[in-house]
């Protein structure tokens, strides 16, 4: 299993998270995969240049995962192939008071890039159907009772689906990654963060507490993915126990969406071409 299609969820059938692997098959060669990733990063840079020059379509990459699944280092790897002038990275933390006094999509809408540019979301509005669902945070939210009636989370799935459709209809593509780390690998990485002084800062007191809700989180991810995966805004459930493999599959998905966008450098009109020639003559006739 090393074909991107094996990890894509497009809403045509319901998935079970348990049937997705957290690591590559033994047959997968690390050396070959790293070479392919390098080639993909180069392609991504070329596509991004065209995307920017054309300025027609915007691209948003969303990363969601349990703690220590490798979101930060995967994002760093994606960025290494891209021109920082055409992309911004946003991290979504616990909402501040201004954010929580607005609708849950408000802070993300502000981060949508101009068409021609890209954005990476390190967490996103999906937190509002993940951590918020696991801890029922909506119960204590300052919102009218009518907004708490019925299934708050099911309504949010609908809102997200409609929002992503709205963005697609307005010239944006959104692809969503769930970095699927195993519980054992998370433990290993937490222990490393505790034992290695230079990694201590990455460990937060809440990490072990949240880990205790592992099964609830898996249920929340599975149901969010099933409710919001669509052909135009797919989810990718990527094995995350081996970072080199996650990076490769992310690069494959980004190249794949760029192929769908198929951005082209603008072709000048005849008049503009003529003007270029005139400018060329002026430059060449300089003393
Ligand atoms: P980190 O990304 O590890 O720096 O942590 C950010 C924390 O913010 C995570 O524990 C998220 O679950 C939390 N967070 C992000 N968005 C929300 C939200 N809408 N409501 C509550 N917690 C959130
Ligand atoms: Mg954390």
Coordinates of C-alpha atoms and ligand atoms in Angstrom, one line a residue:
X1 CA 0.0 0.0 0.0
X2 CA 1.9 3.1 -1.2
X3 CA -0.4 4.6 -3.7
X4 CA -2.0 7.9 -2.6
X5 CA -5.4 6.6 -3.6
X6 CA -5.3 4.0 -0.9
X7 CA -5.3 6.8 1.7
X8 CA -7.9 9.1 0.1
X9 CA -11.4 9.5 1.5
X10 CA -13.9 11.2 -0.8
X11 CA -17.2 10.7 0.8
X12 CA -18.4 7.9 -1.5
X13 CA -18.3 5.3 1.2
X14 CA -18.0 5.3 5.0
X15 CA -14.5 4.5 6.3
X16 CA -13.3 2.9 9.6
X17 CA -10.1 4.5 10.9
X18 CA -8.9 1.1 12.2
X19 CA -8.6 -0.2 8.6
X20 CA -6.0 2.5 7.8
X21 CA -2.3 1.7 8.6
X22 CA -0.1 3.8 10.8
X23 CA 3.1 2.7 9.1
X24 CA 4.3 1.7 5.6
X25 CA 4.4 -1.9 4.5
X26 CA 7.8 -3.7 4.9
X27 CA 8.2 -3.7 1.1
X28 CA 8.4 0.1 0.9
X29 CA 12.0 1.3 0.4
X30 CA 12.8 4.4 2.5
X31 CA 15.6 5.4 0.2
X32 CA 13.4 5.4 -2.9
X33 CA 10.6 7.2 -1.1
X34 CA 12.9 10.0 0.0
X35 CA 14.1 10.5 -3.6
X36 CA 10.5 10.6 -4.8
X37 CA 9.7 13.2 -2.1
X38 CA 12.5 15.4 -3.3
X39 CA 11.3 15.2 -6.9
X40 CA 7.7 16.1 -5.7
X41 CA 9.0 19.1 -3.7
X42 CA 10.6 20.4 -6.9
X43 CA 7.4 19.9 -8.8
X44 CA 5.4 21.7 -6.1
X45 CA 7.7 24.7 -6.4
X46 CA 7.1 24.9 -10.1
X47 CA 3.4 24.5 -9.8
X48 CA 3.3 27.1 -7.1
X49 CA 5.0 29.6 -9.4
X50 CA 2.4 29.0 -12.1
X51 CA -0.4 29.2 -9.5
X52 CA 0.9 32.6 -8.4
X53 CA 1.4 33.9 -12.0
X54 CA -2.1 32.9 -13.0
X55 CA -3.8 34.2 -9.8
X56 CA -7.0 32.3 -10.4
X57 CA -7.2 29.6 -7.7
X58 CA -6.3 29.4 -4.0
X59 CA -5.1 26.3 -2.2
X60 CA -5.5 25.5 1.5
X61 CA -3.8 22.5 3.1
X62 CA -5.3 21.5 6.5
X63 CA -3.3 19.3 9.0
X64 CA -5.1 17.6 11.8
X65 CA -3.7 15.0 14.2
X66 CA -3.2 13.8 17.7
X67 CA -0.3 15.4 19.6
X68 CA 3.2 14.4 18.5
X69 CA 2.0 12.9 15.2
X70 CA 4.4 15.1 13.3
X71 CA 2.3 18.1 12.1
X72 CA 5.0 20.6 12.6
X73 CA 7.8 18.7 10.9
X74 CA 5.6 17.7 8.0
X75 CA 4.6 21.3 7.5
X76 CA 8.3 22.3 7.6
X77 CA 9.0 19.7 5.0
X78 CA 6.2 20.9 2.6
X79 CA 7.4 24.5 3.1
X80 CA 10.9 23.5 2.0
X81 CA 9.7 23.1 -1.5
X82 CA 7.7 26.3 -1.7
X83 CA 8.3 30.0 -2.1
X84 CA 7.4 31.6 1.2
X85 CA 6.1 34.7 -0.6
X86 CA 3.2 32.7 -1.9
X87 CA 2.2 30.8 1.2
X88 CA 1.3 31.5 4.9
X89 CA 1.1 29.1 7.8
X90 CA -1.5 29.5 10.5
X91 CA -1.7 27.7 13.8
X92 CA -5.1 27.4 15.5
X93 CA -4.8 27.3 19.3
X94 CA -7.5 27.5 22.0
X95 CA -9.7 30.4 20.8
X96 CA -9.0 33.7 22.5
X97 CA -11.8 35.8 23.8
X98 CA -12.3 37.7 20.5
X99 CA -12.3 34.4 18.5
X100 CA -14.7 32.7 20.8
X101 CA -17.1 35.6 20.7
X102 CA -17.6 34.9 16.9
X103 CA -18.9 31.9 14.9
X104 CA -16.5 29.0 14.8
X105 CA -15.5 29.6 11.2
X106 CA -14.7 33.3 11.6
X107 CA -11.0 33.0 12.5
X108 CA -10.4 30.6 9.7
X109 CA -12.1 32.6 7.0
X110 CA -9.8 35.5 7.8
X111 CA -6.8 33.2 7.0
X112 CA -8.0 32.2 3.5
X113 CA -5.3 33.4 1.0
X114 CA -5.9 35.6 -2.0
X115 CA -6.4 33.5 -5.1
X116 CA -3.0 32.6 -6.5
X117 CA -1.6 31.9 -3.1
X118 CA -1.6 29.0 -0.6
X119 CA -2.2 28.6 3.1
X120 CA -1.4 25.8 5.5
X121 CA -3.6 25.4 8.6
X122 CA -1.8 23.7 11.5
X123 CA -5.1 22.6 13.1
X124 CA -8.2 24.4 11.9
X125 CA -12.0 24.7 12.3
X126 CA -12.0 20.9 12.6
X127 CA -11.0 21.4 16.2
X128 CA -14.5 22.6 16.7
X129 CA -15.8 19.1 16.0
X130 CA -12.9 17.3 17.6
X131 CA -11.6 18.6 20.9
X132 CA -14.9 20.5 21.3
X133 CA -16.8 17.2 20.8
X134 CA -14.6 15.1 23.0
X135 CA -14.9 17.5 25.9
X136 CA -18.4 18.9 25.1
X137 CA -17.0 22.4 25.2
X138 CA -20.1 23.8 23.5
X139 CA -22.0 23.2 26.7
X140 CA -20.1 26.0 28.5
X141 CA -19.9 28.3 25.5
X142 CA -21.5 31.7 25.6
X143 CA -24.1 31.0 23.0
X144 CA -27.9 31.0 23.1
X145 CA -29.7 27.9 24.2
X146 CA -31.2 27.5 20.7
X147 CA -27.7 26.9 19.4
X148 CA -27.2 24.0 21.8
X149 CA -30.4 22.3 21.0
X150 CA -30.2 19.1 18.9
X151 CA -26.9 17.7 17.8
X152 CA -24.5 20.7 17.8
X153 CA -21.7 18.7 16.2
X154 CA -23.8 17.3 13.4
X155 CA -24.9 20.9 12.6
X156 CA -21.2 21.9 12.5
X157 CA -20.4 19.1 10.0
X158 CA -23.1 20.5 7.8
X159 CA -21.7 24.0 8.2
X160 CA -18.2 22.8 7.4
X161 CA -19.4 20.9 4.3
X162 CA -21.3 24.0 3.1
X163 CA -18.4 26.3 3.8
X164 CA -15.9 24.1 1.9
X165 CA -18.4 23.9 -1.0
X166 CA -18.7 27.7 -0.9
X167 CA -14.9 28.1 -1.0
X168 CA -14.7 25.6 -3.9
X169 CA -17.3 27.6 -5.8
X170 CA -15.2 30.7 -5.2
X171 CA -12.0 29.3 -6.7
X172 CA -10.4 27.5 -3.7
X173 CA -9.3 23.9 -3.2
X174 CA -9.1 22.6 0.3
X175 CA -7.4 19.3 1.1
X176 CA -7.3 17.8 4.5
X177 CA -4.7 15.5 6.1
X178 CA -5.2 13.4 9.2
X179 CA -1.7 12.2 10.3
X180 CA -2.6 8.8 11.7
X181 CA 0.0 8.0 14.4
X182 CA -0.3 4.9 16.6
X183 CA -0.9 5.1 20.3
X184 CA 2.4 3.3 20.9
X185 CA 4.4 5.7 18.7
X186 CA 2.8 8.7 20.4
X187 CA 4.0 7.3 23.8
X188 CA 7.5 6.8 22.4
X189 CA 7.6 10.4 21.1
X190 CA 6.2 11.8 24.4
X191 CA 8.9 10.0 26.4
X192 CA 11.6 11.4 24.0
X193 CA 10.2 14.9 24.6
X194 CA 10.5 14.3 28.4
X195 CA 14.0 12.7 28.2
X196 CA 15.6 15.0 25.7
X197 CA 16.3 18.5 27.1
X198 CA 16.1 20.2 23.7
X199 CA 12.7 18.6 23.2
X200 CA 11.2 19.5 26.6
X201 CA 9.5 22.6 25.3
X202 CA 7.4 20.5 22.9
X203 CA 5.8 18.6 25.8
X204 CA 2.8 20.2 27.3
X205 CA 1.1 19.2 30.6
X206 CA -2.2 18.5 28.8
X207 CA -0.6 16.0 26.4
X208 CA -0.9 13.0 28.8
X209 CA -4.4 14.1 29.9
X210 CA -5.6 14.2 26.2
X211 CA -4.0 10.9 25.5
X212 CA -6.4 9.3 28.0
X213 CA -9.2 10.3 25.6
X214 CA -7.6 8.4 22.7
X215 CA -10.6 6.3 21.8
X216 CA -13.0 9.3 22.0
X217 CA -10.7 11.3 19.7
X218 CA -10.5 8.4 17.2
X219 CA -14.3 8.2 17.2
X220 CA -14.5 12.0 16.7
X221 CA -12.0 11.9 13.8
X222 CA -13.7 9.0 12.1
X223 CA -17.1 10.6 12.3
X224 CA -15.8 14.1 11.2
X225 CA -13.9 12.5 8.3
X226 CA -17.0 10.5 7.2
X227 CA -19.2 13.6 7.5
X228 CA -17.0 16.1 5.6
X229 CA -15.0 14.1 3.0
X230 CA -16.1 15.1 -0.6
X231 CA -14.7 14.6 -4.1
X232 CA -13.6 18.2 -4.2
X233 CA -12.4 18.5 -0.7
X234 CA -11.0 15.1 0.2
X235 CA -9.4 13.8 3.4
X236 CA -6.2 11.8 3.4
X237 CA -5.6 9.4 6.3
X238 CA -1.8 9.1 6.3
X239 CA 0.3 6.7 8.2
X240 CA 2.4 8.8 10.6
X241 CA 4.6 6.5 12.5
X242 CA 7.4 7.0 10.0
X243 CA 7.9 10.6 9.1
X244 CA 9.6 10.0 5.8
X245 CA 6.6 8.2 4.6
X246 CA 4.1 10.8 5.8
X247 CA 6.1 13.5 4.0
X248 CA 6.1 11.5 0.8
X249 CA 2.3 11.0 0.8
X250 CA 1.7 14.6 1.6
X251 CA 3.9 15.6 -1.3
X252 CA 2.0 13.2 -3.6
X253 CA -1.4 14.7 -2.5
X254 CA -0.1 18.3 -3.1
X255 CA 1.2 17.4 -6.6
X256 CA -2.1 15.7 -7.3
X257 CA -4.2 18.7 -6.4
X258 CA -1.9 21.0 -8.4
X259 CA -2.4 18.7 -11.4
X260 CA -6.1 19.2 -11.0
X261 CA -5.7 23.0 -10.8
X262 CA -3.4 22.8 -13.8
X263 CA -2.2 26.4 -13.4
X264 CA -0.7 28.0 -16.5
X265 CA 1.6 31.0 -17.0
X266 CA -0.5 33.8 -18.5
X267 CA -0.1 34.2 -22.3
X268 CA 0.3 37.8 -23.4
X269 CA -2.0 39.3 -26.0
X270 CA -0.6 40.1 -29.4
X271 CA -0.5 43.8 -28.5
X272 CA 1.4 43.1 -25.3
X273 CA 3.8 40.8 -27.2
X274 CA 4.5 43.6 -29.7
X275 CA 5.2 46.0 -26.8
X276 CA 7.7 43.5 -25.4
X277 CA 9.5 43.4 -28.7
X278 CA 9.6 47.2 -28.8
X279 CA 11.0 47.4 -25.3
X280 CA 13.6 44.8 -26.3
X281 CA 14.7 47.0 -29.3
X282 CA 15.0 50.0 -27.0
X283 CA 17.2 48.0 -24.6
X284 CA 19.4 46.6 -27.4
X285 CA 19.8 50.0 -29.0
X286 CA 21.2 51.5 -25.7
X287 CA 24.8 52.7 -26.0
Ligands
LIG1 P1 -0.7 22.8 19.9 O1 -1.2 22.8 18.4 O2 -0.2 21.5 20.3 O3 0.1 24.0 20.2 O4 -2.0 23.0 20.8 C1 -3.1 23.8 20.5 C2 -4.2 23.4 21.4 O5 -5.3 24.2 21.1 C3 -4.7 21.9 21.1 O6 -4.8 21.2 22.3 C4 -6.0 22.1 20.5 O7 -6.9 21.1 20.7 C5 -6.5 23.4 21.1 N1 -7.5 24.0 20.2 C6 -7.5 24.4 18.9 N2 -8.7 24.9 18.5 C7 -9.5 24.8 19.5 C8 -10.9 25.1 19.7 N3 -11.6 25.6 18.7 N4 -11.5 24.9 20.9 C9 -10.7 24.4 21.9 N5 -9.4 24.0 21.8 C10 -8.8 24.3 20.6
LIG2 MG1 0.6 20.1 21.6

